[in-house]
C-alpha cells in the first residue's frame, strides 16, 4: 500500500469520536453562515451514533430552522419498517429535536412506483437546493456509508458504469432484490463536503482494496465517487483503519 496514493482521510479512536466529529463539523458550518444547510444522510447502521449525538448534544444548540435533512438513499418500504432509513432518523433524532417539518425531505419509500418517487424527489431537490451550472443540486454535506462490496448510498457495483446524468435513480439491492431509490453519482460528487463514514472491522477488506487501489476497487461506486468528488474525505474509526497498516 502506498500512503502517497491514499484518498484524504482521518482516523478516530472510536466510532463515538467519529460521530462526534461529524456532528461538530456540521454544527460549526451551520453557525458560521446564516444560509440554509442541506445535509444528505447516509443509511444503514453506521450513522446511528451520529443521529443519537445530534439528538443528545445538539438538540438545543443546532440552528435546526436552517438545517434541511435529506436522504442519500432509501429502501422502498414504509417509514414504519425497521429497514427504513428515514424511520431510523425519525426515531433517533427527529423525535428529539424541534426542526420545521418543511426541513425534513424524506424519500417516500412506501410509494408503489419507485421510479415516480425518484423523479419526484429529484424535482424537490431542484426546487429547494442551490444548483450548479449543470442543474445538479449542491449539498453542503453528503454523508455516505461504505458497503463491504464497495457500494455507497444505493449505488452498487452492478450499477457500473455509474449514471452521472440522473439526479436520482431507482435500483435494486444485488442480493435481496429490494427496490431502492438513490441519489445519483453526480449529486454525491457535487457536494461541498463529501464524507465517507466508515467504522468496524468488517470494513477492513474493502477499505484495504480502495486505499490500495486494488484492480477490483476501480469498479466500486464508493471509490469512483471518492475520486470524482471535488472535496471528499474518508473518516474511519480505528477498527476500519486497521486496513491501512
Ligand atoms: C443503506 C445505505 C448503504 C450503507 C452501507 C453501510 O441504505 O444501506 O445507505 O449505503 O451506508 O451499506 O451500511 P452499514 O453502516 O450498516 O455498514
Coordinates of C-alpha atoms and ligand atoms in Angstrom, one line a residue:
X1 CA 0.0 0.0 0.0
X2 CA 1.4 3.4 -1.0
X3 CA 0.2 6.0 1.6
X4 CA 1.1 8.7 -1.0
X5 CA -1.9 7.5 -3.1
X6 CA -4.4 7.3 -0.3
X7 CA -7.5 9.4 -0.6
X8 CA -7.9 12.1 2.0
X9 CA -8.8 10.5 5.3
X10 CA -8.9 11.0 9.1
X11 CA -8.7 8.3 11.8
X12 CA -10.7 8.5 15.0
X13 CA -10.2 6.4 18.2
X14 CA -13.7 5.1 18.1
X15 CA -17.0 5.3 16.2
X16 CA -18.3 7.6 19.0
X17 CA -15.4 10.0 18.4
X18 CA -16.0 9.8 14.6
X19 CA -19.7 10.6 15.1
X20 CA -18.9 13.4 17.5
X21 CA -16.5 15.0 14.9
X22 CA -19.1 14.9 12.2
X23 CA -21.7 16.5 14.5
X24 CA -19.3 19.2 15.5
X25 CA -18.3 20.0 11.9
X26 CA -22.0 20.3 10.8
X27 CA -22.7 22.4 13.9
X28 CA -19.8 24.8 13.2
X29 CA -20.6 25.1 9.5
X30 CA -24.2 25.9 10.4
X31 CA -23.1 28.5 13.0
X32 CA -20.6 30.2 10.6
X33 CA -23.2 31.1 8.0
X34 CA -26.9 32.0 8.1
X35 CA -27.6 30.3 4.9
X36 CA -29.7 27.1 5.0
X37 CA -27.5 23.9 5.2
X38 CA -28.6 21.0 3.1
X39 CA -27.4 17.7 4.6
X40 CA -27.8 14.3 2.9
X41 CA -27.9 11.5 5.5
X42 CA -26.5 8.0 4.9
X43 CA -28.4 4.9 5.7
X44 CA -27.5 1.6 7.4
X45 CA -26.2 1.3 10.9
X46 CA -23.0 3.4 10.9
X47 CA -24.7 6.8 11.2
X48 CA -27.0 5.8 14.2
X49 CA -24.4 7.1 16.6
X50 CA -24.3 10.4 14.8
X51 CA -28.1 10.7 14.9
X52 CA -28.0 10.0 18.7
X53 CA -25.2 12.5 19.3
X54 CA -27.1 15.2 17.3
X55 CA -30.2 14.5 19.5
X56 CA -28.3 14.3 22.8
X57 CA -25.8 17.1 22.4
X58 CA -27.1 19.4 19.7
X59 CA -30.9 19.4 20.2
X60 CA -30.9 23.0 21.6
X61 CA -27.7 24.5 20.1
X62 CA -28.0 23.5 16.4
X63 CA -29.9 26.1 14.3
X64 CA -32.4 23.5 13.1
X65 CA -34.5 26.1 11.4
X66 CA -31.7 26.4 8.9
X67 CA -30.9 22.7 8.6
X68 CA -32.5 20.7 5.8
X69 CA -32.3 17.0 6.1
X70 CA -32.3 14.8 3.0
X71 CA -31.6 11.1 2.4
X72 CA -28.8 9.7 0.1
X73 CA -30.9 6.7 -0.5
X74 CA -34.0 4.8 0.8
X75 CA -35.2 1.3 0.9
X76 CA -38.7 1.1 -0.8
X77 CA -40.5 0.3 2.4
X78 CA -42.9 2.3 4.6
X79 CA -41.3 4.7 7.3
X80 CA -42.6 2.3 10.0
X81 CA -40.5 -0.6 8.6
X82 CA -37.3 -1.2 10.6
X83 CA -35.4 -1.1 7.3
X84 CA -36.5 2.4 6.6
X85 CA -33.5 4.8 6.6
X86 CA -36.0 7.7 7.4
X87 CA -37.5 5.6 10.2
X88 CA -34.2 5.3 11.9
X89 CA -33.6 9.0 11.8
X90 CA -37.2 9.7 12.9
X91 CA -36.8 7.5 15.9
X92 CA -33.2 8.6 17.0
X93 CA -33.2 12.2 16.0
X94 CA -36.4 13.8 14.6
X95 CA -38.4 12.8 17.7
X96 CA -35.9 14.6 19.9
X97 CA -35.5 18.0 18.1
X98 CA -37.6 21.0 17.1
X99 CA -37.0 21.1 13.3
X100 CA -39.5 22.6 10.9
X101 CA -41.5 19.9 9.2
X102 CA -40.7 21.6 5.8
X103 CA -37.0 21.0 6.5
X104 CA -37.4 17.2 6.5
X105 CA -37.2 15.9 3.0
X106 CA -37.7 12.2 3.1
X107 CA -37.8 9.8 0.1
X108 CA -41.3 8.2 0.2
X109 CA -40.3 4.6 0.3
X110 CA -43.9 3.5 0.5
X111 CA -44.8 4.7 -2.9
X112 CA -45.9 2.0 -5.2
X113 CA -43.9 3.3 -8.2
X114 CA -40.2 3.8 -7.1
X115 CA -39.3 5.4 -10.4
X116 CA -42.1 8.0 -10.0
X117 CA -40.9 8.7 -6.4
X118 CA -37.3 9.0 -7.6
X119 CA -38.4 11.6 -10.2
X120 CA -40.5 13.5 -7.5
X121 CA -37.5 13.6 -5.2
X122 CA -35.3 14.9 -7.9
X123 CA -37.8 17.7 -8.5
X124 CA -38.0 18.5 -4.8
X125 CA -34.2 18.8 -4.6
X126 CA -34.1 21.0 -7.7
X127 CA -36.7 23.3 -6.2
X128 CA -35.0 23.7 -2.8
X129 CA -31.3 23.2 -3.1
X130 CA -28.9 25.5 -4.9
X131 CA -27.9 24.0 -8.3
X132 CA -24.6 24.0 -10.2
X133 CA -24.3 25.1 -13.8
X134 CA -25.4 21.6 -14.9
X135 CA -28.5 21.8 -12.8
X136 CA -27.1 19.4 -10.2
X137 CA -28.1 20.1 -6.5
X138 CA -25.2 21.1 -4.4
X139 CA -25.5 19.7 -0.9
X140 CA -23.4 21.2 1.9
X141 CA -22.8 17.8 3.5
X142 CA -23.0 14.4 1.7
X143 CA -22.7 11.7 4.4
X144 CA -22.0 8.4 2.8
X145 CA -21.6 4.8 4.1
X146 CA -19.5 2.0 2.6
X147 CA -20.8 -1.4 1.9
X148 CA -18.5 -4.4 2.1
X149 CA -19.0 -4.8 -1.7
X150 CA -17.9 -1.2 -2.3
X151 CA -21.3 0.3 -2.7
X152 CA -22.3 3.6 -1.3
X153 CA -25.8 5.1 -1.0
X154 CA -27.6 2.6 -3.1
X155 CA -25.1 2.7 -6.0
X156 CA -23.9 -0.9 -6.3
X157 CA -21.1 -2.4 -8.4
X158 CA -23.8 -3.9 -10.6
X159 CA -24.9 -0.3 -11.4
X160 CA -21.5 0.4 -13.1
X161 CA -21.0 2.3 -15.3
X162 CA -22.5 4.9 -12.9
X163 CA -25.2 7.1 -14.3
X164 CA -23.8 10.7 -14.0
X165 CA -26.8 12.2 -15.8
X166 CA -29.7 11.3 -13.4
X167 CA -30.2 13.2 -10.2
X168 CA -31.9 10.2 -8.6
X169 CA -32.1 6.5 -9.7
X170 CA -34.3 3.6 -9.0
X171 CA -32.3 0.4 -8.5
X172 CA -32.4 -2.8 -6.6
X173 CA -30.2 -4.4 -4.0
X174 CA -28.0 -7.0 -5.8
X175 CA -28.6 -9.8 -3.2
X176 CA -32.1 -9.2 -1.8
X177 CA -33.6 -7.6 -4.9
X178 CA -35.1 -4.9 -2.6
X179 CA -36.2 -1.8 -4.5
X180 CA -34.0 1.2 -3.7
X181 CA -34.1 4.9 -4.5
X182 CA -30.7 6.6 -4.5
X183 CA -29.2 10.0 -5.3
X184 CA -27.3 9.7 -8.5
X185 CA -23.5 9.8 -8.6
X186 CA -23.3 13.3 -9.9
X187 CA -25.2 14.6 -6.8
X188 CA -23.0 12.6 -4.4
X189 CA -19.9 14.1 -6.1
X190 CA -21.2 17.7 -6.3
X191 CA -21.5 18.3 -2.6
X192 CA -19.3 20.8 -0.8
X193 CA -18.3 18.2 1.8
X194 CA -18.4 14.5 0.9
X195 CA -17.7 12.4 4.0
X196 CA -17.5 8.6 3.9
X197 CA -18.2 7.5 7.4
X198 CA -16.7 4.0 8.0
X199 CA -16.5 2.1 11.2
X200 CA -15.9 -1.5 12.2
X201 CA -13.6 -4.4 11.4
X202 CA -16.0 -5.7 8.8
X203 CA -14.9 -2.9 6.5
X204 CA -11.2 -3.6 6.7
X205 CA -11.1 -5.7 3.4
X206 CA -13.0 -3.2 1.3
X207 CA -11.1 -0.2 2.8
X208 CA -7.8 -2.0 2.1
X209 CA -8.9 -2.5 -1.6
X210 CA -10.0 1.1 -2.1
X211 CA -7.0 2.7 -0.4
X212 CA -4.6 0.2 -2.0
X213 CA -6.1 0.9 -5.5
X214 CA -6.8 -2.8 -5.9
X215 CA -8.0 -3.5 -9.6
X216 CA -11.5 -4.7 -8.4
X217 CA -11.9 -1.4 -6.4
X218 CA -11.9 0.5 -9.7
X219 CA -15.4 -0.8 -10.2
X220 CA -16.6 0.2 -6.7
X221 CA -19.1 3.1 -6.7
X222 CA -17.6 4.4 -3.4
X223 CA -14.2 4.6 -5.0
X224 CA -15.4 6.3 -8.1
X225 CA -17.3 8.9 -6.1
X226 CA -14.3 9.4 -3.8
X227 CA -12.1 10.1 -6.9
X228 CA -14.6 12.2 -8.8
X229 CA -15.8 14.4 -5.9
X230 CA -14.0 17.7 -5.5
X231 CA -14.0 17.5 -1.7
X232 CA -14.2 14.0 -0.3
X233 CA -12.7 12.6 2.8
X234 CA -12.8 9.2 4.4
X235 CA -13.5 9.3 8.2
X236 CA -12.5 6.0 9.7
X237 CA -12.7 4.6 13.2
X238 CA -9.6 2.7 14.5
X239 CA -11.1 -0.6 13.7
X240 CA -11.7 0.1 10.0
X241 CA -8.4 2.0 9.8
X242 CA -6.5 -1.3 10.6
X243 CA -6.8 -1.7 6.8
X244 CA -4.2 0.9 6.4
X245 CA -1.5 -0.8 8.5
Ligands
LIG1 C1 -28.2 1.8 3.0 C2 -27.0 2.7 2.8 C3 -25.8 2.0 2.5 C4 -25.0 1.9 3.8 C5 -23.9 0.9 3.7 C6 -23.1 0.8 5.0 O1 -29.3 2.3 2.8 O2 -28.0 0.7 3.4 O3 -27.1 3.9 2.5 O4 -25.0 2.6 1.5 O5 -24.5 3.2 4.1 O6 -24.4 -0.3 3.2 O7 -24.1 0.2 5.9 P1 -23.7 0.0 7.5 O8 -23.4 1.4 8.0 O9 -24.9 -0.7 8.1 O10 -22.4 -0.9 7.5

